[in-house]
Amino acid sequence: MTGEDQDLFRLIFELNRRLTGELERQLAEFDLTPAQAQLLRELEEPAPMVSAAERMHCDPSNVTGIVDRLERRGLVERKTTTSDRRVRRLELTAEGRRVRVEVERIMAAMPALEALSATDRDTLRDLLARSMEDAATRPG
Amino acid sequence: MTGEDQDLFRLIFELNRRLTGELERQLAEFDLTPAQAQLLRELEEPAPMVSAAERMHCDPSNVTGIVDRLERRGLVERKTTTSDRRVRRLELTAEGRRVRVEVERIMAAMPALEALSATDRDTLRDLLARSMEDAATRPG
DNA sequence: TATTGTTATACTCTATAACTATA
DNA sequence: TATAGTTATAGAGTATAACAATA
């Protein structure tokens, strides 16, 4: 591990900071936090709390609060299922689906990385994907 | 902007999530949060609160709390300056400098991206750097 | 008047532990 | 016994506004 690798971490963190900052600004126009937006995105199909928590990489007790805030705004509903009455199926409302489309639009229109050519972006995408594919199969 | 660019964002966010997660695990052994570690790193040289806040990209009122927690543990001290008595100069203690070395060590030893070859890492570093250089000079 | 820093306040995210209802 | 979800609790980061001390 060389000093240049530290630069690499810094670059990734810095790029993420900028992208996240820009994303937050855009989401703020819809009064959404990143976590709320992420949950909306995960709910293209209805899903129980526990699987939502898995996709969000967080504790289920956490999802309760995020859903509370989205439900208060009428974007998400907790439905019960007949098969297992413990389970709450999270489901977007009509308004929730509309907002979800906006979130997708924001993600697609993020004005970053445009400085790179299409070829460079392809290369970048390839490098990032490979770095994580391998990391997933490695023990360390 | 194409659909592939959404994948690019996802890849960057996902890579950041993994790196941040690993970093948090390592920092937790020293009872440090990322924000606290970042502040330690910024204080290689003593600095006033306001400039620390600028480097942290956050509000000065925020730095107060982070410094409170570090000061409580004896890692940082608030010194007064003679020239401008409004200013508190943040200064690492001897223990703070020791912990700071550990933080640097953790950053340098992060076991990620090792899946890529040295050449790939060079390419990645170049792409990331260029993407942000250009973004900084752009209006949008 | 403007700046440095703190305090008061509030919100979101985060986790752990204890709990209820159900399986 | 185990699982799904909530509630209680706590702590960290974040911002805004009001404030005191100083410039």
Tab-separated table of C-alpha atoms (C1' of nucleotides) in Angstrom:
chain	number	residue	atom	x	y	z
A	1	MET	CA	0.000	0.000	0.000
A	2	THR	CA	1.576	3.245	-1.128
A	3	GLY	CA	1.028	6.906	-0.400
A	4	GLU	CA	-0.782	7.206	-3.706
A	5	ASP	CA	-3.466	4.871	-2.413
A	6	GLN	CA	-4.240	7.345	0.337
A	7	ASP	CA	-4.817	9.885	-2.408
A	8	LEU	CA	-7.159	7.405	-4.016
A	9	PHE	CA	-9.251	7.132	-0.854
A	10	ARG	CA	-9.327	10.870	-0.502
A	11	LEU	CA	-10.448	11.231	-4.108
A	12	ILE	CA	-13.253	8.730	-3.651
A	13	PHE	CA	-14.417	10.323	-0.394
A	14	GLU	CA	-14.238	13.783	-1.913
A	15	LEU	CA	-16.134	12.769	-5.024
A	16	ASN	CA	-18.764	11.097	-2.883
A	17	ARG	CA	-19.019	14.210	-0.746
A	18	ARG	CA	-19.674	16.358	-3.781
A	19	LEU	CA	-22.156	13.958	-5.321
A	20	THR	CA	-23.981	13.522	-2.027
A	21	GLY	CA	-24.058	17.266	-1.464
A	22	GLU	CA	-25.514	17.887	-4.879
A	23	LEU	CA	-28.002	15.057	-4.387
A	24	GLU	CA	-29.111	16.485	-1.035
A	25	ARG	CA	-29.664	19.907	-2.543
A	26	GLN	CA	-31.819	18.431	-5.275
A	27	LEU	CA	-33.741	16.185	-2.898
A	28	ALA	CA	-34.354	19.079	-0.516
A	29	GLU	CA	-36.674	20.589	-3.102
A	30	PHE	CA	-38.918	17.613	-2.439
A	31	ASP	CA	-38.292	17.650	1.321
A	32	LEU	CA	-36.557	14.317	1.120
A	33	THR	CA	-33.441	13.137	2.899
A	34	PRO	CA	-31.101	10.682	1.162
A	35	ALA	CA	-32.330	7.844	3.371
A	36	GLN	CA	-35.951	8.594	2.544
A	37	ALA	CA	-35.150	8.816	-1.160
A	38	GLN	CA	-33.267	5.560	-1.033
A	39	LEU	CA	-36.217	3.823	0.594
A	40	LEU	CA	-38.575	5.171	-2.057
A	41	ARG	CA	-36.253	3.793	-4.690
A	42	GLU	CA	-36.180	0.382	-3.036
A	43	LEU	CA	-39.964	0.244	-3.016
A	44	GLU	CA	-40.566	0.004	-6.734
A	45	GLU	CA	-42.107	-3.280	-5.657
A	46	PRO	CA	-43.831	-3.631	-2.255
A	47	ALA	CA	-41.590	-5.172	0.401
A	48	PRO	CA	-41.738	-6.037	4.108
A	49	MET	CA	-39.864	-3.902	6.637
A	50	VAL	CA	-37.199	-6.482	7.235
A	51	SER	CA	-36.192	-6.767	3.601
A	52	ALA	CA	-36.257	-2.988	3.267
A	53	ALA	CA	-33.842	-2.825	6.206
A	54	GLU	CA	-31.548	-5.295	4.522
A	55	ARG	CA	-31.482	-3.276	1.337
A	56	MET	CA	-30.836	-0.108	3.319
A	57	HIS	CA	-28.010	-1.790	5.246
A	58	CYS	CA	-29.464	-0.692	8.538
A	59	ASP	CA	-31.355	-1.988	11.576
A	60	PRO	CA	-35.113	-2.616	11.195
A	61	SER	CA	-35.837	-0.250	14.091
A	62	ASN	CA	-34.356	2.417	11.916
A	63	VAL	CA	-36.683	1.748	9.040
A	64	THR	CA	-39.636	2.294	11.370
A	65	GLY	CA	-38.708	5.958	11.755
A	66	ILE	CA	-38.010	6.530	8.093
A	67	VAL	CA	-41.314	4.922	7.143
A	68	ASP	CA	-43.106	6.958	9.838
A	69	ARG	CA	-41.963	10.174	8.158
A	70	LEU	CA	-42.824	8.994	4.673
A	71	GLU	CA	-46.187	7.656	5.802
A	72	ARG	CA	-47.019	10.953	7.538
A	73	ARG	CA	-46.591	12.619	4.166
A	74	GLY	CA	-48.743	10.054	2.425
A	75	LEU	CA	-45.974	8.592	0.284
A	76	VAL	CA	-45.930	5.104	1.778
A	77	GLU	CA	-48.504	2.821	3.365
A	78	ARG	CA	-48.131	-0.089	5.765
A	79	LYS	CA	-50.342	-2.881	4.517
A	80	THR	CA	-50.962	-6.146	6.327
A	81	THR	CA	-50.615	-9.472	4.635
A	82	THR	CA	-52.944	-12.386	5.106
A	83	SER	CA	-50.262	-15.061	5.011
A	84	ASP	CA	-48.188	-13.794	7.973
A	85	ARG	CA	-49.869	-11.263	10.206
A	86	ARG	CA	-46.575	-10.155	11.728
A	87	VAL	CA	-45.440	-8.731	8.403
A	88	ARG	CA	-46.137	-5.168	7.266
A	89	ARG	CA	-45.879	-4.821	3.525
A	90	LEU	CA	-44.573	-1.377	2.580
A	91	GLU	CA	-46.295	-0.005	-0.469
A	92	LEU	CA	-45.983	3.300	-2.288
A	93	THR	CA	-49.106	5.410	-2.637
A	94	ALA	CA	-49.975	7.070	-5.955
A	95	GLU	CA	-48.249	10.198	-4.669
A	96	GLY	CA	-45.307	8.101	-3.507
A	97	ARG	CA	-44.929	6.706	-6.984
A	98	ARG	CA	-44.985	10.208	-8.430
A	99	VAL	CA	-42.252	11.359	-6.035
A	100	ARG	CA	-40.284	8.227	-6.761
A	101	VAL	CA	-40.224	9.178	-10.433
A	102	GLU	CA	-38.769	12.557	-9.437
A	103	VAL	CA	-36.064	10.840	-7.420
A	104	GLU	CA	-35.139	8.712	-10.382
A	105	ARG	CA	-35.076	11.799	-12.552
A	106	ILE	CA	-32.773	13.584	-10.108
A	107	MET	CA	-30.407	10.642	-10.037
A	108	ALA	CA	-30.350	10.500	-13.817
A	109	ALA	CA	-29.725	14.227	-14.176
A	110	MET	CA	-26.948	14.675	-11.616
A	111	PRO	CA	-24.673	17.321	-13.122
A	112	ALA	CA	-21.417	15.658	-12.104
A	113	LEU	CA	-18.837	13.606	-13.944
A	114	GLU	CA	-19.887	15.379	-17.093
A	115	ALA	CA	-16.321	16.610	-17.349
A	116	LEU	CA	-15.313	13.102	-18.352
A	117	SER	CA	-15.794	11.814	-21.859
A	118	ALA	CA	-18.116	8.892	-22.502
A	119	THR	CA	-15.058	6.690	-22.966
A	120	ASP	CA	-13.596	7.814	-19.653
A	121	ARG	CA	-16.875	7.143	-17.907
A	122	ASP	CA	-16.923	3.653	-19.384
A	123	THR	CA	-13.415	3.058	-18.081
A	124	LEU	CA	-14.313	4.430	-14.673
A	125	ARG	CA	-17.413	2.277	-14.461
A	126	ASP	CA	-15.397	-0.785	-15.387
A	127	LEU	CA	-12.697	-0.098	-12.797
A	128	LEU	CA	-15.194	0.544	-10.007
A	129	ALA	CA	-17.221	-2.543	-10.831
A	130	ARG	CA	-14.148	-4.760	-10.952
A	131	SER	CA	-12.779	-3.398	-7.694
A	132	MET	CA	-15.943	-4.442	-5.911
A	133	GLU	CA	-16.572	-7.726	-7.689
A	134	ASP	CA	-13.215	-8.967	-6.526
A	135	ALA	CA	-13.569	-7.493	-3.067
A	136	ALA	CA	-16.818	-9.419	-2.598
A	137	THR	CA	-15.185	-12.759	-3.309
A	138	ARG	CA	-12.151	-12.062	-1.173
A	139	PRO	CA	-11.872	-12.973	2.497
A	140	GLY	CA	-10.164	-9.742	3.574
B	1	MET	CA	-26.910	11.517	-19.561
B	2	THR	CA	-27.525	7.819	-20.050
B	3	GLY	CA	-28.725	4.976	-17.928
B	4	GLU	CA	-25.154	3.807	-17.541
B	5	ASP	CA	-24.368	7.001	-15.673
B	6	GLN	CA	-26.877	6.032	-13.027
B	7	ASP	CA	-24.898	2.846	-12.624
B	8	LEU	CA	-21.806	4.980	-12.244
B	9	PHE	CA	-23.371	6.911	-9.367
B	10	ARG	CA	-24.493	3.720	-7.747
B	11	LEU	CA	-21.001	2.284	-8.051
B	12	ILE	CA	-19.431	5.343	-6.481
B	13	PHE	CA	-21.962	5.419	-3.641
B	14	GLU	CA	-21.566	1.694	-3.067
B	15	LEU	CA	-17.779	1.881	-3.047
B	16	ASN	CA	-17.938	4.800	-0.656
B	17	ARG	CA	-20.326	2.876	1.573
B	18	ARG	CA	-17.939	-0.047	1.773
B	19	LEU	CA	-14.884	2.099	2.371
B	20	THR	CA	-16.685	4.178	4.987
B	21	GLY	CA	-17.966	1.055	6.694
B	22	GLU	CA	-14.510	-0.443	6.878
B	23	LEU	CA	-13.098	2.867	8.079
B	24	GLU	CA	-15.737	3.107	10.817
B	25	ARG	CA	-14.968	-0.385	12.024
B	26	GLN	CA	-11.285	0.423	12.266
B	27	LEU	CA	-11.883	3.803	13.919
B	28	ALA	CA	-14.274	2.235	16.417
B	29	GLU	CA	-11.321	0.464	17.999
B	30	PHE	CA	-10.125	3.907	19.015
B	31	ASP	CA	-13.615	5.127	19.904
B	32	LEU	CA	-13.526	7.629	17.078
B	33	THR	CA	-16.256	8.604	14.658
B	34	PRO	CA	-15.339	9.610	11.095
B	35	ALA	CA	-15.985	13.265	11.893
B	36	GLN	CA	-13.732	13.156	14.938
B	37	ALA	CA	-11.007	11.375	12.965
B	38	GLN	CA	-11.287	13.901	10.178
B	39	LEU	CA	-10.855	16.769	12.620
B	40	LEU	CA	-7.788	15.128	14.146
B	41	ARG	CA	-6.325	14.823	10.681
B	42	GLU	CA	-7.000	18.481	9.922
B	43	LEU	CA	-5.184	19.524	13.084
B	44	GLU	CA	-1.685	18.492	12.133
B	45	GLU	CA	-1.094	22.210	12.595
B	46	PRO	CA	-3.110	24.191	15.169
B	47	ALA	CA	-6.067	26.045	13.670
B	48	PRO	CA	-8.955	28.244	14.845
B	49	MET	CA	-12.490	26.845	15.009
B	50	VAL	CA	-13.665	28.744	11.977
B	51	SER	CA	-10.981	27.386	9.686
B	52	ALA	CA	-11.541	23.891	11.047
B	53	ALA	CA	-15.216	24.271	10.151
B	54	GLU	CA	-14.302	25.316	6.637
B	55	ARG	CA	-12.093	22.277	6.176
B	56	MET	CA	-14.824	20.048	7.568
B	57	HIS	CA	-17.405	21.602	5.248
B	58	CYS	CA	-19.774	22.212	8.124
B	59	ASP	CA	-21.152	24.940	10.343
B	60	PRO	CA	-18.902	26.267	13.166
B	61	SER	CA	-21.587	25.427	15.734
B	62	ASN	CA	-21.062	21.847	14.692
B	63	VAL	CA	-17.340	21.923	15.347
B	64	THR	CA	-18.055	23.018	18.910
B	65	GLY	CA	-19.672	19.668	19.671
B	66	ILE	CA	-17.018	17.586	17.943
B	67	VAL	CA	-14.255	19.462	19.779
B	68	ASP	CA	-16.169	19.071	23.063
B	69	ARG	CA	-16.025	15.311	22.701
B	70	LEU	CA	-12.366	15.247	21.691
B	71	GLU	CA	-11.425	17.678	24.445
B	72	ARG	CA	-13.271	15.588	27.032
B	73	ARG	CA	-10.984	12.724	26.074
B	74	GLY	CA	-7.888	14.886	26.279
B	75	LEU	CA	-7.057	14.718	22.585
B	76	VAL	CA	-7.546	18.396	21.763
B	77	GLU	CA	-7.160	21.655	23.669
B	78	ARG	CA	-8.708	25.079	23.119
B	79	LYS	CA	-5.942	27.659	23.481
B	80	THR	CA	-6.444	31.408	23.439
B	81	THR	CA	-4.388	33.648	21.222
B	82	THR	CA	-3.029	37.024	22.231
B	83	SER	CA	-3.603	38.702	18.892
B	84	ASP	CA	-7.388	38.204	18.699
B	85	ARG	CA	-9.051	37.190	21.908
B	86	ARG	CA	-12.170	35.966	20.127
B	87	VAL	CA	-10.218	33.145	18.512
B	88	ARG	CA	-9.756	29.710	20.062
B	89	ARG	CA	-6.769	27.935	18.605
B	90	LEU	CA	-7.382	24.180	18.443
B	91	GLU	CA	-4.287	22.223	19.308
B	92	LEU	CA	-3.656	18.490	19.617
B	93	THR	CA	-2.356	17.211	22.937
B	94	ALA	CA	0.492	14.703	23.059
B	95	GLU	CA	-2.150	11.949	23.269
B	96	GLY	CA	-4.027	13.577	20.405
B	97	ARG	CA	-0.933	13.416	18.258
B	98	ARG	CA	-0.493	9.754	19.118
B	99	VAL	CA	-4.074	8.969	18.135
B	100	ARG	CA	-3.672	11.033	14.996
B	101	VAL	CA	-0.798	8.780	13.943
B	102	GLU	CA	-3.116	5.794	14.377
B	103	VAL	CA	-5.721	7.444	12.180
B	104	GLU	CA	-3.151	8.014	9.468
B	105	ARG	CA	-2.038	4.429	9.817
B	106	ILE	CA	-5.616	3.197	9.441
B	107	MET	CA	-6.129	5.278	6.329
B	108	ALA	CA	-2.908	3.981	4.840
B	109	ALA	CA	-3.746	0.356	5.586
B	110	MET	CA	-7.344	0.275	4.348
B	111	PRO	CA	-7.772	-3.171	2.791
B	112	ALA	CA	-9.817	-2.098	-0.187
B	113	LEU	CA	-9.154	-1.632	-3.878
B	114	GLU	CA	-6.393	-4.169	-3.560
B	115	ALA	CA	-8.221	-6.173	-6.178
B	116	LEU	CA	-7.081	-3.668	-8.769
B	117	SER	CA	-3.595	-3.748	-10.214
B	118	ALA	CA	-1.240	-0.833	-9.621
B	119	THR	CA	-1.847	0.250	-13.202
B	120	ASP	CA	-5.614	0.162	-12.721
B	121	ARG	CA	-5.314	2.193	-9.549
B	122	ASP	CA	-3.248	4.772	-11.409
B	123	THR	CA	-5.915	4.985	-14.068
B	124	LEU	CA	-8.670	5.252	-11.479
B	125	ARG	CA	-6.835	7.981	-9.598
B	126	ASP	CA	-6.333	9.905	-12.824
B	127	LEU	CA	-9.987	9.661	-13.821
B	128	LEU	CA	-11.263	10.714	-10.404
B	129	ALA	CA	-8.859	13.627	-10.199
B	130	ARG	CA	-9.746	14.868	-13.666
B	131	SER	CA	-13.470	14.581	-13.046
B	132	MET	CA	-13.178	16.909	-10.070
B	133	GLU	CA	-10.606	19.318	-11.471
B	134	ASP	CA	-12.952	20.087	-14.303
B	135	ALA	CA	-16.017	20.192	-12.097
B	136	ALA	CA	-14.352	22.795	-9.875
B	137	THR	CA	-13.799	25.184	-12.756
B	138	ARG	CA	-17.256	24.715	-14.166
B	139	PRO	CA	-20.218	26.891	-13.263
B	140	GLY	CA	-22.758	24.038	-13.002
C	1	DT	C1'	-21.028	46.870	12.272
C	2	DA	C1'	-18.802	42.494	11.515
C	3	DT	C1'	-16.619	38.273	13.276
C	4	DT	C1'	-15.576	34.245	16.544
C	5	DG	C1'	-17.394	31.007	19.037
C	6	DT	C1'	-21.081	29.087	22.134
C	7	DT	C1'	-25.679	27.847	23.440
C	8	DA	C1'	-30.409	26.584	22.617
C	9	DT	C1'	-33.163	24.090	19.764
C	10	DA	C1'	-34.650	20.791	16.546
C	11	DC	C1'	-34.373	17.051	13.210
C	12	DT	C1'	-32.511	12.871	11.039
C	13	DC	C1'	-29.939	8.840	11.165
C	14	DT	C1'	-28.006	5.293	13.731
C	15	DA	C1'	-27.833	1.284	17.085
C	16	DT	C1'	-29.191	-1.639	21.253
C	17	DA	C1'	-32.448	-3.558	24.288
C	18	DA	C1'	-36.943	-4.622	25.769
C	19	DC	C1'	-41.390	-5.524	24.282
C	20	DT	C1'	-45.801	-7.308	21.640
C	21	DA	C1'	-47.856	-10.103	18.456
C	22	DT	C1'	-47.437	-13.838	15.721
C	23	DA	C1'	-45.402	-17.995	13.825
D	1	DT	C1'	-38.356	-20.782	20.523
D	2	DA	C1'	-37.827	-17.740	16.750
D	3	DT	C1'	-39.243	-13.839	13.810
D	4	DA	C1'	-41.468	-9.112	12.391
D	5	DG	C1'	-41.986	-4.898	13.848
D	6	DT	C1'	-42.365	-1.134	17.406
D	7	DT	C1'	-40.992	1.596	21.254
D	8	DA	C1'	-37.761	3.500	24.473
D	9	DT	C1'	-33.490	5.277	24.822
D	10	DA	C1'	-29.182	7.195	23.657
D	11	DG	C1'	-25.672	9.439	20.971
D	12	DA	C1'	-23.697	11.602	16.877
D	13	DG	C1'	-23.961	14.835	13.125
D	14	DT	C1'	-26.275	18.540	10.955
D	15	DA	C1'	-28.359	23.335	10.599
D	16	DT	C1'	-30.515	27.859	12.148
D	17	DA	C1'	-31.080	31.546	15.288
D	18	DA	C1'	-29.905	34.192	19.197
D	19	DC	C1'	-26.286	35.598	21.978
D	20	DA	C1'	-21.727	37.411	24.295
D	21	DA	C1'	-17.262	38.937	23.656
D	22	DT	C1'	-14.258	41.121	20.810
D	23	DA	C1'	-12.635	43.475	16.721
